[in-house]
XYZ file of C-alpha atoms in Angstrom:
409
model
C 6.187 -19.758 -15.342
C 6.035 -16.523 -13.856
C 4.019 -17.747 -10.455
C 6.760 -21.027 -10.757
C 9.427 -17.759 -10.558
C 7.928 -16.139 -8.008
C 7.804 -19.182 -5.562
C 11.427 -19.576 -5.955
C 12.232 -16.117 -5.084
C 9.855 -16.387 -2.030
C 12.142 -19.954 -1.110
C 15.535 -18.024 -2.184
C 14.719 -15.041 0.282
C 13.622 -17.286 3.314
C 16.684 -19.408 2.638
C 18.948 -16.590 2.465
C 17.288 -14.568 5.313
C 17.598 -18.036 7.437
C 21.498 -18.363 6.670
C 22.907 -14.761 6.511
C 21.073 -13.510 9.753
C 23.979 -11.730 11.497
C 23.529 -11.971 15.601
C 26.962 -9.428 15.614
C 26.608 -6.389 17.816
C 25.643 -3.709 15.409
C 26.124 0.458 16.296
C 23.923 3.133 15.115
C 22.920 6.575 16.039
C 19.512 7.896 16.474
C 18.474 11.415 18.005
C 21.966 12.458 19.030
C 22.334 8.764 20.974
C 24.211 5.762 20.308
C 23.066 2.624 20.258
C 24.119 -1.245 20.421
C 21.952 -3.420 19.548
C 23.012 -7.207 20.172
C 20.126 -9.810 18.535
C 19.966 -12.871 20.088
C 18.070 -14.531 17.107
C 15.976 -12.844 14.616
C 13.057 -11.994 17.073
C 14.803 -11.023 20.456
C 17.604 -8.817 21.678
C 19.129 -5.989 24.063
C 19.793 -2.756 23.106
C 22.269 -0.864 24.936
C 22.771 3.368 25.100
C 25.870 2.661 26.799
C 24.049 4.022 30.230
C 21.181 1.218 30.594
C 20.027 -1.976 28.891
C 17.154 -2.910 27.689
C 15.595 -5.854 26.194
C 13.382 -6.899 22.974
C 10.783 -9.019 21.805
C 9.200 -9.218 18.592
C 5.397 -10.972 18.068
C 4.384 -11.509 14.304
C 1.408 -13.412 15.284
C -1.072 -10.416 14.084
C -1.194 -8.950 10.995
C 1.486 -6.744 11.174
C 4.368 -6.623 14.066
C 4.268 -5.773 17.737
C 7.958 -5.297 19.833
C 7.922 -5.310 23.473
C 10.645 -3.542 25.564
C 11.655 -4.694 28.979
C 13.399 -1.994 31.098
C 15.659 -2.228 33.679
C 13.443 -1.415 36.336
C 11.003 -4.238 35.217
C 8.428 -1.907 33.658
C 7.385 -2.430 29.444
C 6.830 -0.778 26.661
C 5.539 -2.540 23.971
C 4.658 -0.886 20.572
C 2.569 -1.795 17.923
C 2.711 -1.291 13.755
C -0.063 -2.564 11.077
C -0.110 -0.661 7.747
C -0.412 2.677 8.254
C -1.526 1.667 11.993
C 0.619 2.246 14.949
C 0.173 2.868 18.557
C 1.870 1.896 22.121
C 1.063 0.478 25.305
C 3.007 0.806 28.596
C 3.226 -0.977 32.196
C 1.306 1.366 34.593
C 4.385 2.759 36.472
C 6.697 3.340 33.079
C 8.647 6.366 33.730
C 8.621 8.116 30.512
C 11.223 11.262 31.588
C 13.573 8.026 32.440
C 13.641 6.183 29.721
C 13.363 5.991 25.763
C 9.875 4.987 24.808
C 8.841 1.939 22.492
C 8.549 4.037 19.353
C 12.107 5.832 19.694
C 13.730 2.101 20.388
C 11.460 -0.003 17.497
C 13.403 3.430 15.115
C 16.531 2.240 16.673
C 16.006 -1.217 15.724
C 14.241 -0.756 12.364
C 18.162 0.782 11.223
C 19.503 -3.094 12.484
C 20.231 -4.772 9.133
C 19.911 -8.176 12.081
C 17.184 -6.573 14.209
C 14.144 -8.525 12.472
C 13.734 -10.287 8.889
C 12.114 -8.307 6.703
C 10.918 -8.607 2.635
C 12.920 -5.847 0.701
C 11.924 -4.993 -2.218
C 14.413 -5.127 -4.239
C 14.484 -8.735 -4.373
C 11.307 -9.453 -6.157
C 12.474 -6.179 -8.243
C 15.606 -8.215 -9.611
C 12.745 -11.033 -10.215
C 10.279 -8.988 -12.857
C 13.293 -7.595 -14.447
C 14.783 -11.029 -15.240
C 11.387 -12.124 -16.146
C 10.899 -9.012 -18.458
C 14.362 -9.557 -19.720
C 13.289 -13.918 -20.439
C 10.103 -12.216 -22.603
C 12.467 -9.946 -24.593
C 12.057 -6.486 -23.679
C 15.109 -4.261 -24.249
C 17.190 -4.065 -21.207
C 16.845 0.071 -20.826
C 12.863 -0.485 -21.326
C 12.975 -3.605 -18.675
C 15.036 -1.260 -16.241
C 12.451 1.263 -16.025
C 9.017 -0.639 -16.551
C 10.111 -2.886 -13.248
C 10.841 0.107 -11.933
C 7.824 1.358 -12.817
C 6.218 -1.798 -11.263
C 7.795 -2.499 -8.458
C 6.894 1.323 -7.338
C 3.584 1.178 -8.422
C 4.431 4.381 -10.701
C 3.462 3.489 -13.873
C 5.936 5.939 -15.710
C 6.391 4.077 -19.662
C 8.939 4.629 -21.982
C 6.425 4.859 -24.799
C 2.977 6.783 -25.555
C 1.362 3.696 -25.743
C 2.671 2.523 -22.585
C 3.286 -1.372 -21.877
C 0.553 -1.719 -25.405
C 3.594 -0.777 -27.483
C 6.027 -4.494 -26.657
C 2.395 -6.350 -27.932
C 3.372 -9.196 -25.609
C 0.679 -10.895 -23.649
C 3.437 -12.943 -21.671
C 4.955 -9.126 -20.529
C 1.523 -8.458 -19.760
C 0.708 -11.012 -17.617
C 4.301 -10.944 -15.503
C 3.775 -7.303 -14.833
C -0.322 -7.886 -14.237
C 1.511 -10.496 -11.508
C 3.653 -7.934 -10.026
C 1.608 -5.276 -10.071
C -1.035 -7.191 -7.643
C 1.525 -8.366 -5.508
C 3.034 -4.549 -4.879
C -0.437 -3.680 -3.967
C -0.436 -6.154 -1.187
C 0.704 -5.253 2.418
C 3.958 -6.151 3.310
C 3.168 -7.356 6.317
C 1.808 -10.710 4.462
C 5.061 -11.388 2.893
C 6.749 -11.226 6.083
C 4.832 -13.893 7.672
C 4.990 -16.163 4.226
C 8.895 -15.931 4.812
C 8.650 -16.698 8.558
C 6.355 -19.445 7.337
C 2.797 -18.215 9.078
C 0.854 -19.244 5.671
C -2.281 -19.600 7.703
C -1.811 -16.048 9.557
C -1.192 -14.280 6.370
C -3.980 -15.101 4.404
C -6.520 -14.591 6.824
C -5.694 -11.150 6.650
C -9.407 -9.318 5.906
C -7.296 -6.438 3.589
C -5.750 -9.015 1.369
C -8.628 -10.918 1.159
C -10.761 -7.988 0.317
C -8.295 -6.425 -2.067
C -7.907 -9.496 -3.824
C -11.663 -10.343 -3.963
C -12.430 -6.485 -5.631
C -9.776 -7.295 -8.440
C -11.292 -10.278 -9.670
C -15.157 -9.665 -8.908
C -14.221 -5.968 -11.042
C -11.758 -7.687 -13.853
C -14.506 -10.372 -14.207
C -17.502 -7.488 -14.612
C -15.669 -5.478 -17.291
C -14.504 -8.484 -19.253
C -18.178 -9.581 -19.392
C -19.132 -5.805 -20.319
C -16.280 -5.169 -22.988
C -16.150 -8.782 -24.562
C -17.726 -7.790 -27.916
C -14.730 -4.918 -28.067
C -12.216 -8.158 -28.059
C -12.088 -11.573 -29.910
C -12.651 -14.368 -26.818
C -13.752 -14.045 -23.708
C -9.808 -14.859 -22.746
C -8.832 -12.014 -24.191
C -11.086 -9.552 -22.904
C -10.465 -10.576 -18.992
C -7.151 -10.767 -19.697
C -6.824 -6.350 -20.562
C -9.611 -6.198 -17.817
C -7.224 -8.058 -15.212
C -4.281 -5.647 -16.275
C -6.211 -2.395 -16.110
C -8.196 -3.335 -13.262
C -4.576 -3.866 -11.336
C -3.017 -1.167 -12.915
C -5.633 1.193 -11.410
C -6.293 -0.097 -8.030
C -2.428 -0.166 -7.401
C -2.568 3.062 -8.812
C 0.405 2.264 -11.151
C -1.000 3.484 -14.022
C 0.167 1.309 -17.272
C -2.571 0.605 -20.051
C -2.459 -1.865 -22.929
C -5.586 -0.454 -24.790
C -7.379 2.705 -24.194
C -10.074 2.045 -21.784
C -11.607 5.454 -22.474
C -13.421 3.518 -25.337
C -14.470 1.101 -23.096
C -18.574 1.204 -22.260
C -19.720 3.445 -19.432
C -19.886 0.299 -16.999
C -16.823 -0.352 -17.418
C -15.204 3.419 -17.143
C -17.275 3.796 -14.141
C -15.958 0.710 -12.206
C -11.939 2.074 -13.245
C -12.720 5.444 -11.646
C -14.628 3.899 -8.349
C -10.908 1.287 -8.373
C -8.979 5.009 -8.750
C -10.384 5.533 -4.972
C -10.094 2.561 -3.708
C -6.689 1.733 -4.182
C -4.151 -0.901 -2.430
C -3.483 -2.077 1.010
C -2.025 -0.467 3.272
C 1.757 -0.619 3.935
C 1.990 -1.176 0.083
C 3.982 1.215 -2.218
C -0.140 1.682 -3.723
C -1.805 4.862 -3.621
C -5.275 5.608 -2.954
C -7.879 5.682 0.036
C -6.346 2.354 1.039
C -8.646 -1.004 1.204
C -8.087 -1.080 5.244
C -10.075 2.255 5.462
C -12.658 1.396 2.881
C -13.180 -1.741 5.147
C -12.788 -0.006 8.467
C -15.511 2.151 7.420
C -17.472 -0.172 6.024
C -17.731 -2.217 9.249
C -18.613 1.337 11.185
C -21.758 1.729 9.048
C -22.712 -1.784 10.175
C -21.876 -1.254 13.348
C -23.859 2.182 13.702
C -27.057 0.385 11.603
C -26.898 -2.693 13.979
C -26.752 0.250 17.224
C -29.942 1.847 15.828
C -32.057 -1.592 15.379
C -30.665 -2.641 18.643
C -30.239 0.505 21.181
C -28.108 -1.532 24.051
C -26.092 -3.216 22.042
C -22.551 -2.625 22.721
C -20.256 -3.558 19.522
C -16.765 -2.638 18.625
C -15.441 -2.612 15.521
C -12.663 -5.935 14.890
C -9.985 -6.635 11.747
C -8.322 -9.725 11.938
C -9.681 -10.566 15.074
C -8.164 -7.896 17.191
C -10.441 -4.615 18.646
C -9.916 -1.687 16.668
C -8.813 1.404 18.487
C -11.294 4.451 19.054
C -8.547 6.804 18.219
C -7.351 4.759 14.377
C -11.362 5.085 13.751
C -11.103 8.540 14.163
C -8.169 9.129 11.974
C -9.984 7.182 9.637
C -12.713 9.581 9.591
C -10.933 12.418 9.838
C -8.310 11.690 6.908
C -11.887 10.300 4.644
C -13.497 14.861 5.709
C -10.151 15.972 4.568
C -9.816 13.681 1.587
C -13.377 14.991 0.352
C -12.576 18.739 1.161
C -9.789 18.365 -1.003
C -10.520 16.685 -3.387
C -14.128 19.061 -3.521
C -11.661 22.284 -3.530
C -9.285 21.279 -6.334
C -12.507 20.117 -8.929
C -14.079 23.512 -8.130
C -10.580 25.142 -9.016
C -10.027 23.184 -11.905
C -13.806 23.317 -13.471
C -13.106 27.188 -13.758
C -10.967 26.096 -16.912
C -11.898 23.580 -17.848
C -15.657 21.970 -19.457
C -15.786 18.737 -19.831
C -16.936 17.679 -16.514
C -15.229 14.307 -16.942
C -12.119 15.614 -17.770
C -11.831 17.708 -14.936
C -13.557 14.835 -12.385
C -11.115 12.650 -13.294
C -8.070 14.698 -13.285
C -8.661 15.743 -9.945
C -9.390 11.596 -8.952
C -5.516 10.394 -10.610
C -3.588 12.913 -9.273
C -5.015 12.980 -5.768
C -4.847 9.110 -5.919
C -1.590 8.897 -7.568
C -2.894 6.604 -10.854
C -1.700 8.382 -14.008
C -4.411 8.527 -16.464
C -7.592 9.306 -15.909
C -10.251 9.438 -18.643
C -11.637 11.960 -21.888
C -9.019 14.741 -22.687
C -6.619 13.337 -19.261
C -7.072 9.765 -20.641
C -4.687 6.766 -21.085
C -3.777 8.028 -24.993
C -3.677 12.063 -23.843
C -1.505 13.642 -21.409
C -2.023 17.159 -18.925
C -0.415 19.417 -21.461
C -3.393 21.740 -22.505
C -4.220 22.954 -18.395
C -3.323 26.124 -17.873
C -1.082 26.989 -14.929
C -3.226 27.030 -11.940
C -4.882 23.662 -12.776
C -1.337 22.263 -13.207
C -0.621 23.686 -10.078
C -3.500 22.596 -8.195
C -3.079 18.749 -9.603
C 0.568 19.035 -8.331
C -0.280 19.675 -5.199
C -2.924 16.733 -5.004
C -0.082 14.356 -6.501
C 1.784 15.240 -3.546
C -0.760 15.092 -0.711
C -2.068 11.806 -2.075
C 1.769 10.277 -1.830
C 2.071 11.557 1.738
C -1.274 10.779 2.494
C -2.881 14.296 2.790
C -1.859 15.185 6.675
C 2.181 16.421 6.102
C 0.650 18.558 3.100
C -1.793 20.247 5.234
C 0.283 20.981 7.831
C 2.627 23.229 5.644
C -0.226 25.419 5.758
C -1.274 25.468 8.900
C -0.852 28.834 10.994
């Protein structure tokens, strides 16, 4: 029923987005300019500053989008977006002191409610809500827990969290909606603009979605004697496995009584985390992949000296400068995330506790495990601790960089 729901909401967007598509002029101000923008479909345009004209194009054949603007002197601009990914490219004689570049204009156009389809998510919001609503939840409770869901933040009305409605049919639509949240956006665009084939060979999706059932799987085999069927057991092991790799954060038994195995294999999810261009926290599975194809790539260098091998998602070369911001945003991660455990041990002594405090904050999960655990709550740090895991909540929701820069001289 619920993935019966969810394929009608898919058909109900694509239909609407199809017939309400305005190609009106539409007005909007960016950077003390004004701009027209005048769609000729949902893919191509001009955008006017009421001094020159220039003209759009939008490609959704990769994994995320690419817009190219034609100027009027002939030359391009065309920029690029994919996740957290984005980067330009330019005609060889494009006069950047003339002109607006690609990233100011695709800003322009991104505040077009007719500029380019996109999935908003408030849409499948209204879906889990009427689907939490259907499996009788209170109306206040369904408010906030798709909310909750939808945002991947995991706040519950009640101690016991989504445990406390002991409804296995509200526990499967949100384990539903939590996965899908987790999953890059970009995918849902090209379902609605009907590239089925383009959106699931996306390596991210395909990777996140392979990690939540290889893990759910593992800990259902490891905690089955805690439950009475096999069903049962993968069925809490599929919910907390999403809940913690979308860093949302719901629980519907305490997992902190789960075997070691199983504990471990939450906390390793807890850094992994979603895709990217998701409303999940975490490291992101893009970088975890990214980086995972650089140790290949740096093994295969040393067995083979000349070898000359770049690194490739979804079929397209990977830029030397998003490989470095990988690297550099994994060395800040780790100093960080080093920095506040040493600062939190000092009051603290159970080394999980503190390990694992440090790991849900900085990831954005909710509970962690031992005294920070799905049935507990931060109450008994002391100020600095509390201090130091709101400051890792915050750097892990703006991924670490706008933080840092607040303190640099």
């Amino acid at each position: 029923a619920v993935l019966a729901a969810l394929v009608l909401s898919l058909s109900a967007c694509a239909k609407k987005q199809t017939a309400t598509a305005s190609l009106e002029p539409y007005t909007t101000g960016w950077d003390g300019a004004v701009y027209t923008i005048t769609p000729i479909d949902a893919y191509k345009g001009t955008i006017s500053d009421g001094t020159n004209t220039y003209s759009y194009r939008y490609d959704t054949s990769g994994t995320g989008y690419s817009v190219t603007f034609t100027y009027p002197d002939g030359e391009t601009y065309t920029w690029k977006e994919d996740g957290n990914f984005s980067s330009g490219a330019t005609s060889p004689d494009f006069d950047s002191g003339k002109y607006p570049d690609g990233m100011t204009l695709d800003r322009v156009l991104k505040r077009s409610p007719s500029a380019k389809s996109e999935i908003k998510s408030t849409k499948s919001w209204g879906v889990i809500l009427l689907l939490l609503l259907i499996g009788g939840m209170p109306f206040f409770d369904a408010i906030c827990v798709s909310l909750g869901t939808a945002g991947t933040g995991g706040f519950g009305n009640w101690n016991d969290s989504i445990a406390h409605y002991n409804s296995a049919y509200l526990q499967n639509v949100i384990t539903v909606f939590m996965i899908l949240f987790g999953i890059n956006f970009s995918a849902y665009f090209l379902i609605l603009t009907r590239k089925f084939r383009q959106a699931f060979r996306i390596e991210e999706i395909r990777v996140y979605l392979g990690v939540i059932f290889v893990f759910a799987g593992l800990i259902a085999f490891n905690v089955r004697p805690m439950f009475g069927s096999l069903r049962e057991s993968f069925h809490h092991a599929l919910f907390q496995v999403a809940s913690i790799i979308t860093t949302t954060g719901f629980s519907t038994v305490d997992f902190d009584q789960w075997p070691t195995f199983s504990r471990a294999l939450l906390v390793l999810l807890m850094f992994i985390g979603a895709c990217a261009g998701s409303t999940g926290g975490g490291i992101k599975c893009s970088r975890i992949l990214l980086l995972g194809k650089s140790v290949k790539k740096e093994l295969m260098c040393l067995i083979h000296p000349r070898l000359v091998r770049v690194n490739k998602m979804d079929g397209q070369r990977v830029p030397h400068e998003v490989m470095r911001s990988i690297n550099v945003f994994v060395v800040a991660y780790a100093f960080i995330f080093i920095l506040s455990l040493l600062i939190i041990s000092l009051n603290c002594e159970d080394l999980v506790t503190c390990f694992t405090s440090v790991a849900t904050t900085l990831n954005n999960v909710g509970p962690g495990l031992s005294l920070c655990g799905p049935t507990c709550n931060f109450g008994f740090f002391p100020p600095l601790s509390k201090c130091v895991l709101i400051f890792d909540m915050l750097a892990g929701r703006l991924e670490l960089f706008p933080m840092l820069l607040l303190f640099t001289p």
